[in-house]
CSV table of C-alpha atoms in Angstrom, one decimal:
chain,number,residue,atom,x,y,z
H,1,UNK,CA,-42.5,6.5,46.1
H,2,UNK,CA,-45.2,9.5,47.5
H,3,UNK,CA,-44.3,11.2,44.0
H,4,UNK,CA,-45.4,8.3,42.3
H,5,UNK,CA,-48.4,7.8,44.7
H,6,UNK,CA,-49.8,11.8,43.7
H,7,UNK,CA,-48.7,10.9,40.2
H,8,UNK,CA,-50.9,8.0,39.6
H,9,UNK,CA,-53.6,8.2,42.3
H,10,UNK,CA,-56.0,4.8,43.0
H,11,UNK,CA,-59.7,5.2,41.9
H,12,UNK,CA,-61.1,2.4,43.1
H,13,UNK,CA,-65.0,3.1,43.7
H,14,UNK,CA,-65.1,0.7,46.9
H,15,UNK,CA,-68.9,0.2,46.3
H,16,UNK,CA,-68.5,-1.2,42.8
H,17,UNK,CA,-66.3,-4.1,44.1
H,18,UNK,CA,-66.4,-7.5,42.6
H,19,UNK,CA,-65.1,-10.3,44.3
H,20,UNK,CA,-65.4,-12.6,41.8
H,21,UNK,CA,-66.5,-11.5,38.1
H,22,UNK,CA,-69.8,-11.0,38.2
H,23,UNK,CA,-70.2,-10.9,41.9
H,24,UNK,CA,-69.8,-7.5,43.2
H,25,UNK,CA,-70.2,-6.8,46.6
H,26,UNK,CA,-72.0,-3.6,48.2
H,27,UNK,CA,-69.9,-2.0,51.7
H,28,UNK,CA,-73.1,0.4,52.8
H,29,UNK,CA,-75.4,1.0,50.4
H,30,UNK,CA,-76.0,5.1,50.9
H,31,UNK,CA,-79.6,4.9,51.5
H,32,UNK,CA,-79.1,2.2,54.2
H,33,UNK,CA,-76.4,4.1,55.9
H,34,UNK,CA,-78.2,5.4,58.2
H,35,UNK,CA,-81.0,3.4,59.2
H,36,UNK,CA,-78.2,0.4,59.8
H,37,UNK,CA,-76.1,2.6,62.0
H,38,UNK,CA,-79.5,3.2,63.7
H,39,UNK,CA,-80.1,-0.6,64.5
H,40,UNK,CA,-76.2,-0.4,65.2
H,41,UNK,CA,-77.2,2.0,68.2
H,42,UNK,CA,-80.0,-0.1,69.3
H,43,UNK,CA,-78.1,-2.9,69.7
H,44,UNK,CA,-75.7,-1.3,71.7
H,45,UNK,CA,-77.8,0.3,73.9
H,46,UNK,CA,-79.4,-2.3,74.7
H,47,UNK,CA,-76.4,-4.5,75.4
H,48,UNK,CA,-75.2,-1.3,78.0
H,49,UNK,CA,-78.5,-1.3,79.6
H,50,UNK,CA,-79.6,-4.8,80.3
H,51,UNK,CA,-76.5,-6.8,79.8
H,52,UNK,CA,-73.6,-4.7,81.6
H,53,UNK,CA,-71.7,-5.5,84.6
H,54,UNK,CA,-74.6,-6.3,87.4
H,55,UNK,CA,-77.5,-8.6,85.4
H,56,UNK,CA,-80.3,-10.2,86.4
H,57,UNK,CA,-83.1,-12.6,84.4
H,58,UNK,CA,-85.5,-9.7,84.2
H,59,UNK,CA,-83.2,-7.8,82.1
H,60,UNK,CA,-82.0,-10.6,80.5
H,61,UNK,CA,-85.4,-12.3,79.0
H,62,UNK,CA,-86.2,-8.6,78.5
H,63,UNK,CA,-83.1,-7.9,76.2
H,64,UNK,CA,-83.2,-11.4,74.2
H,65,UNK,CA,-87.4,-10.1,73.4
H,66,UNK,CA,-85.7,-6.8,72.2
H,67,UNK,CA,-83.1,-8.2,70.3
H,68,UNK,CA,-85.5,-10.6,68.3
H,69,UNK,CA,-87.9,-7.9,67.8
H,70,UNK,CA,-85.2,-5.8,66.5
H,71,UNK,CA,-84.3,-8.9,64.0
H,72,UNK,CA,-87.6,-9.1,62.4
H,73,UNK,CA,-87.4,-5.4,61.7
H,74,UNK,CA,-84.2,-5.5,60.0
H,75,UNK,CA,-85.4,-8.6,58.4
H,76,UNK,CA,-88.3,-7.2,57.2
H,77,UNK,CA,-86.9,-3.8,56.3
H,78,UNK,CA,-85.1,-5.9,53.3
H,79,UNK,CA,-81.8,-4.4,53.2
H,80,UNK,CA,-79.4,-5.7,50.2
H,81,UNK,CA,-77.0,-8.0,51.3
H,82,UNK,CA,-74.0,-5.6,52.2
H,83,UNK,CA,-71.1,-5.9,54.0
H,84,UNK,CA,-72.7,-2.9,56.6
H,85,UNK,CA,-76.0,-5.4,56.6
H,86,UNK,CA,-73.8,-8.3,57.4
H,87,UNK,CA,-71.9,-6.5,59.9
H,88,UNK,CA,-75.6,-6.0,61.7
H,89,UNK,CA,-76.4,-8.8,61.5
H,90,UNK,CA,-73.5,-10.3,63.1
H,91,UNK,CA,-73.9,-7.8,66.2
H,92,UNK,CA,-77.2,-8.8,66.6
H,93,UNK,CA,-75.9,-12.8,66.3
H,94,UNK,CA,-73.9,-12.0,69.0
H,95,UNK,CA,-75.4,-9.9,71.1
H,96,UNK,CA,-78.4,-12.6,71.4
H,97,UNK,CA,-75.3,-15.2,72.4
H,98,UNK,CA,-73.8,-13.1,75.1
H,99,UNK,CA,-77.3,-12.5,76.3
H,100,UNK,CA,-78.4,-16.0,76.5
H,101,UNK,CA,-75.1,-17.2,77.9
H,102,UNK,CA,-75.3,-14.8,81.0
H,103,UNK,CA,-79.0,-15.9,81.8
H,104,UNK,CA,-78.0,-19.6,81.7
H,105,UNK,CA,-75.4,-19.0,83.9
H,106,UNK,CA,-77.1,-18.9,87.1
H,107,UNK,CA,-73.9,-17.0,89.5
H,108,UNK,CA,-72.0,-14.2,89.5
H,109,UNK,CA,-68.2,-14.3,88.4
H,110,UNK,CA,-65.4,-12.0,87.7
H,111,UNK,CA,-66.8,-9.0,87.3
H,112,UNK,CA,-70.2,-9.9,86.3
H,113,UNK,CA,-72.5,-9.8,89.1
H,114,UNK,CA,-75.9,-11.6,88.9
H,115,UNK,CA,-78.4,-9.3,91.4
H,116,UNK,CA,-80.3,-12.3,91.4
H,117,UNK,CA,-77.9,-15.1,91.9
H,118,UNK,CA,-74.9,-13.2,93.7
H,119,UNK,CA,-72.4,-16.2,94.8
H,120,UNK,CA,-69.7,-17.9,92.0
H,121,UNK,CA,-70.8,-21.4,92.1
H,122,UNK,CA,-67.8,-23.7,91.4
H,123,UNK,CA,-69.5,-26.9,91.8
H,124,UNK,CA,-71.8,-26.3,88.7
H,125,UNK,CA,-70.4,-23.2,86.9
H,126,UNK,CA,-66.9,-23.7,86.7
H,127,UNK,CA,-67.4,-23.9,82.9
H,128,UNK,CA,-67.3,-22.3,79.9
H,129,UNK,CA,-71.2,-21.7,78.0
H,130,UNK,CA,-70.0,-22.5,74.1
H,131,UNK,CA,-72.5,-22.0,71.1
H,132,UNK,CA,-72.9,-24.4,68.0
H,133,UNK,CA,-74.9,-24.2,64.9
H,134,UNK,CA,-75.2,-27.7,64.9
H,135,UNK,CA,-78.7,-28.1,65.6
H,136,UNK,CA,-81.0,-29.8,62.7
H,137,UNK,CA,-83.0,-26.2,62.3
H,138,UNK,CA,-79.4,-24.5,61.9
H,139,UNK,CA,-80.5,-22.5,65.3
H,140,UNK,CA,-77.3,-21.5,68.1
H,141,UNK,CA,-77.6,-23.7,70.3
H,142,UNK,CA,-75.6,-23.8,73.8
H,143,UNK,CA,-73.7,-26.4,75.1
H,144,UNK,CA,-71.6,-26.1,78.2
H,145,UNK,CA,-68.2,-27.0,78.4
H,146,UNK,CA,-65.8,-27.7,81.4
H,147,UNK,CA,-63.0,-25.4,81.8
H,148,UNK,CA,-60.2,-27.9,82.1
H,149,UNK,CA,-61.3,-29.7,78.7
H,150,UNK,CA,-61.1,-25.9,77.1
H,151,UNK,CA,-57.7,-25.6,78.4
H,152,UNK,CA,-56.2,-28.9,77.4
H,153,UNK,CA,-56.3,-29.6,81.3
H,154,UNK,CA,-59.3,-31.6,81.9
C-alpha cells in the first residue's frame, strides 16, 4: 500500500476545489491569510479579556461594541467568500452569542462569576439562554429555556 501511495502521489490543489461543477470553493485565499487570522486574534482576545471566568456588564456591553465594530470591518474589507472567511465569521457569530448570553444572565454560576451579580439565582436562572434565527429581520435572537424542558425532565 505506502509503495503504491509514493508511486502515484495525490495532486489535488486544495484551493481549486469544486464542489459542484462550476462551483469551486476557495479554503484561504493567500492574500487574506493573514489579515483573517488577524481578526481570528481579535476575536479571541477579546473573548479572554472581557468574557473569561469573572464578568461583569461593563465588559460585557464593551465586548458586544467590539465585536460589531470588528464585523463591519471585515464586512467592509470584502473578503471572497472562503471557507477561512466563513470560519470568521462564524467565531464572530458566536462569540457575539456567548457574549450576549452572559450579560442577560444576571448571576453567577458554575464557574462563571458575575462581579456584579455574585449569587446563583435558582428562582429565575435555573435555565438555559438558547438563540434562534427566527426573527422576521433573520437577527439571533435569545429566548430562555427551562432546564428541565432541555433535559426531557420538565
Amino acid at each position: 500500500m505506502a509503495e503504491y501511495a509514493k508511486a502515484h502521489p495525490l495532486t489535488l490543489d486544495i484551493n481549486d476545489f469544486e464542489l459542484a461543477p462550476g462551483k469551486k470553493i476557495l479554503i484561504v485565499p493567500d492574500e487574506a491569510r493573514e489579515e483573517l487570522k488577524a481578526f481570528d486574534d481579535r476575536i479571541r482576545a477579546l473573548m479572554t479579556i472581557r468574557v473569561g471566568i469573572a464578568r461583569d456588564a461593563e465588559n460585557l456591553t464593551k465586548v458586544q461594541e467590539e465585536l460589531s465594530a470588528i464585523g463591519v470591518e471585515i464586512k467592509a474589507r470584502g473578503f471572497n467568500d472562503s471557507i477561512g472567511y466563513r470560519i470568521v465569521q462564524n467565531k464572530l457569530l458566536l462569540a457575539k452569542m456567548v457574549a450576549q448570553g452572559a450579560l442577560l444572565r444576571t448571576e453567577s454560576r458554575g464557574s462563571h462569576y458575575r462581579s456584579d451579580y455574585p449569587q446563583i439565582d435558582d428562582q429565575n436562572w435555573k435555565k438555559s439562554i438558547v438563540f434562534s434565527k427566527g426573527s422576521p429581520n433573520g437577527k439571533i435572537i435569545p429566548l430562555h429555556q427551562d432546564l428541565g424542558a432541555l433535559r426531557g425532565t420538565g
